[in-house]
Structure formats: C-alpha cells, structure tokens
Short mmCIF file of C-alpha atoms in Angstrom, two decimals:
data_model
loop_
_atom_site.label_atom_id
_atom_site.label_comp_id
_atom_site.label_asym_id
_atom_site.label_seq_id
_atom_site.Cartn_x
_atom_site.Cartn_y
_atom_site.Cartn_z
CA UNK A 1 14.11 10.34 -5.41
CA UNK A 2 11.65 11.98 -3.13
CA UNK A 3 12.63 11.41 0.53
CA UNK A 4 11.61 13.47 3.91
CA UNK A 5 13.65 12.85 7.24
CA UNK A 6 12.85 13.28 10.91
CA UNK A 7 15.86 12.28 12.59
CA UNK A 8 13.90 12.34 15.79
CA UNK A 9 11.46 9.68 16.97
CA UNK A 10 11.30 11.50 20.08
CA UNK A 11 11.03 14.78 21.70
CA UNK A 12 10.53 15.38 25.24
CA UNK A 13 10.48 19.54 26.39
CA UNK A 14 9.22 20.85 29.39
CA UNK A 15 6.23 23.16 29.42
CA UNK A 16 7.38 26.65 28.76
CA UNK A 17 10.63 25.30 27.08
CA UNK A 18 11.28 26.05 23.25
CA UNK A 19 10.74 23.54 20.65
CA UNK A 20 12.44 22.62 17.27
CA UNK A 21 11.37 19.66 15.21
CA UNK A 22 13.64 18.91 12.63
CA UNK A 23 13.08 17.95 9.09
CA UNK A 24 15.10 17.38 5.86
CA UNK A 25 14.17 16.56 2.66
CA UNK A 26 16.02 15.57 -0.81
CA UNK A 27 13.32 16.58 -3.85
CA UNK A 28 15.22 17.93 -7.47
CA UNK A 29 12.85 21.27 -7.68
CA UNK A 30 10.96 23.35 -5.70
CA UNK A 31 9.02 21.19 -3.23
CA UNK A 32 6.09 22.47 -1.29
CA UNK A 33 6.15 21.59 2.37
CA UNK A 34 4.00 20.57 5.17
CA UNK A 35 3.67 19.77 8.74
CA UNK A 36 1.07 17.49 9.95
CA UNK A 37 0.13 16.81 13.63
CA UNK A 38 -1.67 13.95 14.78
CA UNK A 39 -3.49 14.39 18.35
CA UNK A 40 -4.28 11.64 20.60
CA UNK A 41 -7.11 10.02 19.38
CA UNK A 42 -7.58 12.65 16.51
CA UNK A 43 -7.14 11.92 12.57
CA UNK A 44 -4.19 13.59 10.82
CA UNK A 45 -4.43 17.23 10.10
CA UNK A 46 -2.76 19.62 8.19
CA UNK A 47 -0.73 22.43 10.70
CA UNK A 48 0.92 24.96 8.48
CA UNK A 49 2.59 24.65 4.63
CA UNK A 50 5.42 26.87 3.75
CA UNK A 51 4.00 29.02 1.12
CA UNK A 52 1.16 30.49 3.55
CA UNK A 53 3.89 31.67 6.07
CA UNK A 54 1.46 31.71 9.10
CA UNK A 55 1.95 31.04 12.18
CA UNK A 56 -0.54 28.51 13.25
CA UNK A 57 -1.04 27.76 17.25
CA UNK A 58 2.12 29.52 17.57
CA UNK A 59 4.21 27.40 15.77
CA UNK A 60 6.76 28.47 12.40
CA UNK A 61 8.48 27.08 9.99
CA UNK A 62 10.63 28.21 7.27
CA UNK A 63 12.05 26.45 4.04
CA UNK A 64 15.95 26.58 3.97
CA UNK A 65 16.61 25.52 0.19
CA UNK A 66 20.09 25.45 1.02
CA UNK A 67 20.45 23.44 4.00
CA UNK A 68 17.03 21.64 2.22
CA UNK A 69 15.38 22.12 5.76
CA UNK A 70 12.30 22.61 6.67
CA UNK A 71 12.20 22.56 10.81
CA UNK A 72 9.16 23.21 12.91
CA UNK A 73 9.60 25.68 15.63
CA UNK A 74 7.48 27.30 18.35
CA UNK A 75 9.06 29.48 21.72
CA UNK A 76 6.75 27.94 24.72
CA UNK A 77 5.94 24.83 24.35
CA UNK A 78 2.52 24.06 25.69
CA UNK A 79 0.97 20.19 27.18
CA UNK A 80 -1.34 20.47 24.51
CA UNK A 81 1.32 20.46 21.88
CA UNK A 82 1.81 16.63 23.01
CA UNK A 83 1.74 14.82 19.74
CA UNK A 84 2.83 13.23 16.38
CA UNK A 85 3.76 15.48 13.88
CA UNK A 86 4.90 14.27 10.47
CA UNK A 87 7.08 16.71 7.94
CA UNK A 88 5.73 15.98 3.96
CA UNK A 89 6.39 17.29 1.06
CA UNK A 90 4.84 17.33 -2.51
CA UNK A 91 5.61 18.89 -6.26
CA UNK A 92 5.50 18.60 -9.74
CA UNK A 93 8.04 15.79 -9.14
CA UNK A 94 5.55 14.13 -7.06
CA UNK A 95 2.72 14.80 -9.05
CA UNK A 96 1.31 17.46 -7.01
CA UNK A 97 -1.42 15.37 -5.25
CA UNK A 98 0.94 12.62 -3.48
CA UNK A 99 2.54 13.56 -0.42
CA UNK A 100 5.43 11.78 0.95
CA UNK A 101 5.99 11.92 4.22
CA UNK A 102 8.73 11.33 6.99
CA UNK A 103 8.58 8.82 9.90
CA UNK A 104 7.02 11.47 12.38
CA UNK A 105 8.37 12.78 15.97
CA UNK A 106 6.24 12.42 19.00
CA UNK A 107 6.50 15.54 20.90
CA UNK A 108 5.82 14.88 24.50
CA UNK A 109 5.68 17.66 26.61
CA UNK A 110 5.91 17.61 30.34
CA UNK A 111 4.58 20.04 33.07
CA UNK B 1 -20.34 17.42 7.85
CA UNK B 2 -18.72 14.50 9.40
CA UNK B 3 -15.54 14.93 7.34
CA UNK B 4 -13.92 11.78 5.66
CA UNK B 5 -15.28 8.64 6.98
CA UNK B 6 -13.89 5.56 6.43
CA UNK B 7 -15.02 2.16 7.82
CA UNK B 8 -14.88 -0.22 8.89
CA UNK B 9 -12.69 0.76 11.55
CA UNK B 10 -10.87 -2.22 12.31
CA UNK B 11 -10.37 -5.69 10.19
CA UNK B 12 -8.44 -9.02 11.05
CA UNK B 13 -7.80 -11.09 7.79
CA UNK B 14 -5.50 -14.45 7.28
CA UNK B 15 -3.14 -14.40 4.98
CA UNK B 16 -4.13 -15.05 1.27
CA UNK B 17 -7.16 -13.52 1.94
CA UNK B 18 -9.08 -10.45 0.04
CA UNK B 19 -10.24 -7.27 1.67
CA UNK B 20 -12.08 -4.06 0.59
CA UNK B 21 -12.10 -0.87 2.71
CA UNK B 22 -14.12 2.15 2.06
CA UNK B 23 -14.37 5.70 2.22
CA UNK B 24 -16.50 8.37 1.77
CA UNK B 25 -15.28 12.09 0.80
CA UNK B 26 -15.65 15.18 2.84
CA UNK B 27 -18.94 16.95 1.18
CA UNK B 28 -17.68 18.67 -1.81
CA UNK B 29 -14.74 16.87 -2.41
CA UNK B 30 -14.29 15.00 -5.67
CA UNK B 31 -10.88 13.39 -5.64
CA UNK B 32 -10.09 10.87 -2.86
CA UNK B 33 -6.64 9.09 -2.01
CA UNK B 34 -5.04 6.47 -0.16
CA UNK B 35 -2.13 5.67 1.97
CA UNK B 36 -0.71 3.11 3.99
CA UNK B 37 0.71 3.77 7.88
CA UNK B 38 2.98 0.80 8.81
CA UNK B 39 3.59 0.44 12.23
CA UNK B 40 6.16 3.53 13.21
CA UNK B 41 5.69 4.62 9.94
CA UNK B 42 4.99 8.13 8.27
CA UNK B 43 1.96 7.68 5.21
CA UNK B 44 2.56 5.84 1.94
CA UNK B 45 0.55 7.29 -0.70
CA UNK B 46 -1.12 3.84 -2.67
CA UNK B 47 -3.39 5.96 -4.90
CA UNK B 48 -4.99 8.22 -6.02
CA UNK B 49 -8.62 8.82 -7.30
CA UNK B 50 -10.33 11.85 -9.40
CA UNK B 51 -13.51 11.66 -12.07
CA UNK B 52 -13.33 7.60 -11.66
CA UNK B 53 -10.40 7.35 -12.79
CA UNK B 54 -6.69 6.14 -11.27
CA UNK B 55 -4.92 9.01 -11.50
CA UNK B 56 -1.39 8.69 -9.85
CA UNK B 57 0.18 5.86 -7.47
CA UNK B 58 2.74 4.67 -5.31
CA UNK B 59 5.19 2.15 -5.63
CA UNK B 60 2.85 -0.58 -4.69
CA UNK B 61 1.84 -4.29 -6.46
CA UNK B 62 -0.57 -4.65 -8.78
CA UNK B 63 -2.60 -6.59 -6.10
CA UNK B 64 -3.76 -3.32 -4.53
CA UNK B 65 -6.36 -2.03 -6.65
CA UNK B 66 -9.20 0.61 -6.39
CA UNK B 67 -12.41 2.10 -7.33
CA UNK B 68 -14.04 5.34 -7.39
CA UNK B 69 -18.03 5.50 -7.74
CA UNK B 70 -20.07 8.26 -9.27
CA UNK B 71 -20.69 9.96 -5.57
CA UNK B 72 -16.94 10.25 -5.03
CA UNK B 73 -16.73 7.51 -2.54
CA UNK B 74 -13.97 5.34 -3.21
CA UNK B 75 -12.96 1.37 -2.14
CA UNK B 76 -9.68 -0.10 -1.74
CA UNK B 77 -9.18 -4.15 -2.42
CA UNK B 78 -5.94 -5.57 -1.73
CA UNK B 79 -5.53 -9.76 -2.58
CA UNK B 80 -3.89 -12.54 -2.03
CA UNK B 81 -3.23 -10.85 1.80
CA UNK B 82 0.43 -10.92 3.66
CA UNK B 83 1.48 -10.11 6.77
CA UNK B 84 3.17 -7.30 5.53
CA UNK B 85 0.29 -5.85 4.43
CA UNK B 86 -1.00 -5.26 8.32
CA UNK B 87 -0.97 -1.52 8.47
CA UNK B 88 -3.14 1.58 9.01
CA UNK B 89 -4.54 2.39 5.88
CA UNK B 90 -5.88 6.01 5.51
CA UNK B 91 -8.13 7.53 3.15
CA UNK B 92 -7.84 11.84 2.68
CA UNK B 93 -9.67 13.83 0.13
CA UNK B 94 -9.29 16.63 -1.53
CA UNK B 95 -10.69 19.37 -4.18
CA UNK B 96 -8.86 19.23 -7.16
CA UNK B 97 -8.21 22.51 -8.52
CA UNK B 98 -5.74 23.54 -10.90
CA UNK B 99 -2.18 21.60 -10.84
CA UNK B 100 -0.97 22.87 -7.57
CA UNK B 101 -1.63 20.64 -4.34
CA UNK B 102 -5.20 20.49 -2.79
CA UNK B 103 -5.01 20.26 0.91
CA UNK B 104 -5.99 16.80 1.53
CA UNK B 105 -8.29 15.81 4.55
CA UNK B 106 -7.65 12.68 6.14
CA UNK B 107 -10.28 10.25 7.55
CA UNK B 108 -9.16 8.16 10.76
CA UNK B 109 -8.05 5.08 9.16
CA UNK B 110 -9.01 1.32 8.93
CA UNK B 111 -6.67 -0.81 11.33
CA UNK B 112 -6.01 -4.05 8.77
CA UNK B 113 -4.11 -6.95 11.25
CA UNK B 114 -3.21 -10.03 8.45
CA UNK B 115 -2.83 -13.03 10.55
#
C-alpha cells in the first residue's frame, strides 16, 4: 500500500535557524513526490516536486530511494515560513492523478 | 482568474441527511478532483473527474457520489450523513495531459460539521 509519514506534528525553529521536515513514504515503484504548504488563511499549494529539482523560496528536497525519504530542508528559516506543509506522493501505482498525502507538520517559526 | 472556487464555504447538516458541494475549475482546466481533510488530517483523495466521467477513487462508500457537467464544474453528494463524515472537503483541478501527474490546484474547501 501507498502510505506517506510525517513523524512530526510540530516544528518550532527560531528565525535564522535551519530547518528539516521529515518525510517517509512506502510506494512499490518509482513514486513522484511533493511538498505542499498551506499558509494561514491561504488554500493548499504546491511548493516544489522532486523531479523539477528547484529550489523554491529557498527550500530543497531530495528523494532518497534507499532510506525511501523525501525530507524538506531550507538553511535560514524565515517567520514567513510559519505554516502547514504536507509531504504527498503519486504514481502509476496510484493512478497518477491521486495524491496521497501525510498528516502535515506545522512549522512555527519564532523571532 | 479566481482559481478554483468552491462554495459554499461552510455547511452544518444532521445526521442522515444529504448534501451537495460544488466546485468550479481553474479556467482551462478540464479534470477536477476531490478530497476529504479530517480534522488533523493530511487530504483523502474521494474522486476523481475528467470528460464526465468517474475516473479513479478512493477507498470511500458508495454513498459519496459525484458529477461532472459539460463546463467542467463538478458536485459532490454524500447521503445518509454521519458524524464521521464532518471534515474539510477540498476540490483541486488539474489539466490532464498525458499519463504523468498534472499539478493539481486546490480551491479553499467547504467546512461540512454533521451534527
């Protein structure tokens, strides 16, 4: 079966500090993966997905096949990188079009 | 374009009861979609939607049903209501194009309380 984890409900960094939101998934194949972040008061958006390799608002990511990890990573964390962000994952197993997704960490951070 | 709207924004149902949301596509989408956010809760995918048709879902009853209408816009009726079935239920649409994924948009959700 299809499953994504975020072991983490919470995350609370100070500004500046680094950040790593951690994700694991169990998919038989080659799964594409996402991150999603959910502002306050803002709909659900897509961040970054592992096959465009960007760096989007200064954040990574990079799939580990082996460890079947897919963490979320950026050096200086910023106050406006308060949120919820949700690790997903879709496929051929999946049927391409459904995403499954994890429970979602809220990353808080303070000044 | 105002993205993917969805209304109406909030509903309060007793249980047993029938509801339909709605949604309406981001302009030049043609394939709409449509999970379910329990309370602490990553997205459940429900369904899925493309040329009218039901084209994949999620491990949900029978009593969650859908419709897609000629414009794209698509409506999702759930019976015979339970509490369980309070949740955040979220529309996202997409372009489908070939068989890889189509980044899905997602509208901001109709807040369904079952009392």
């Amino acid at each position: 079966a299809q499953r994504v984890t975020q072991p983490e409900k919470l995350l609370s960094v100070f500004k500046g500090a680094p950040v790593e939101l951690k994700c694991n998934y169990s998919y038989s194949g080659s799964p594409e993966l996402f991150w999603y972040v959910q502002y306050s008061r803002q709909r659900l958006q897509l961040l970054l997905r592992h096959i465009s390799r960007e760096s989007i608002k200064g954040f990574t990511a990079d799939l580990n096949k082996g460890e079947t990890s897919f963490h979320l990573k950026k050096p200086f964390a910023q106050e406006e990188d308060s949120a919820m962000y949700y690790c997903a994952l879709s496929g051929r197993n999946t049927g391409f079009q459904k995403l499954v997704f994890g429970t979602g960490t809220r990353l808080l951070v303070s000044p | 374009d105002a993205g993917v709207t969805q209304s109406p924004t909030h509903l309060i149902k007793t249980r047993g009861q029938q509801v339909t949301l709605r949604c309406s596509p981001k302009s030049g989408h043609d394939t709409v979609s449509w999970y379910q956010q329990a309370l602490g809760q990553g997205p459940q995918f429900i369904f899925q939607y493309y040329e009218e048709e039901e084209r994949q879902r999620g491990n949900f009853p029978d009593r969650f049903s859908g419709h897609q209408f000629p414009n794209y816009s698509s409506e999702l009726n759930v019976n015979a209501l339970l509490l369980g079935d309070s949740a955040l239920y979220l529309c996202a649409s997409s372009h489908t194009s070939g068989r890889s994924y189509n980044e899905q948009f997602f509208g901001p959700g109709t807040r369904l309380t079952v009392l």
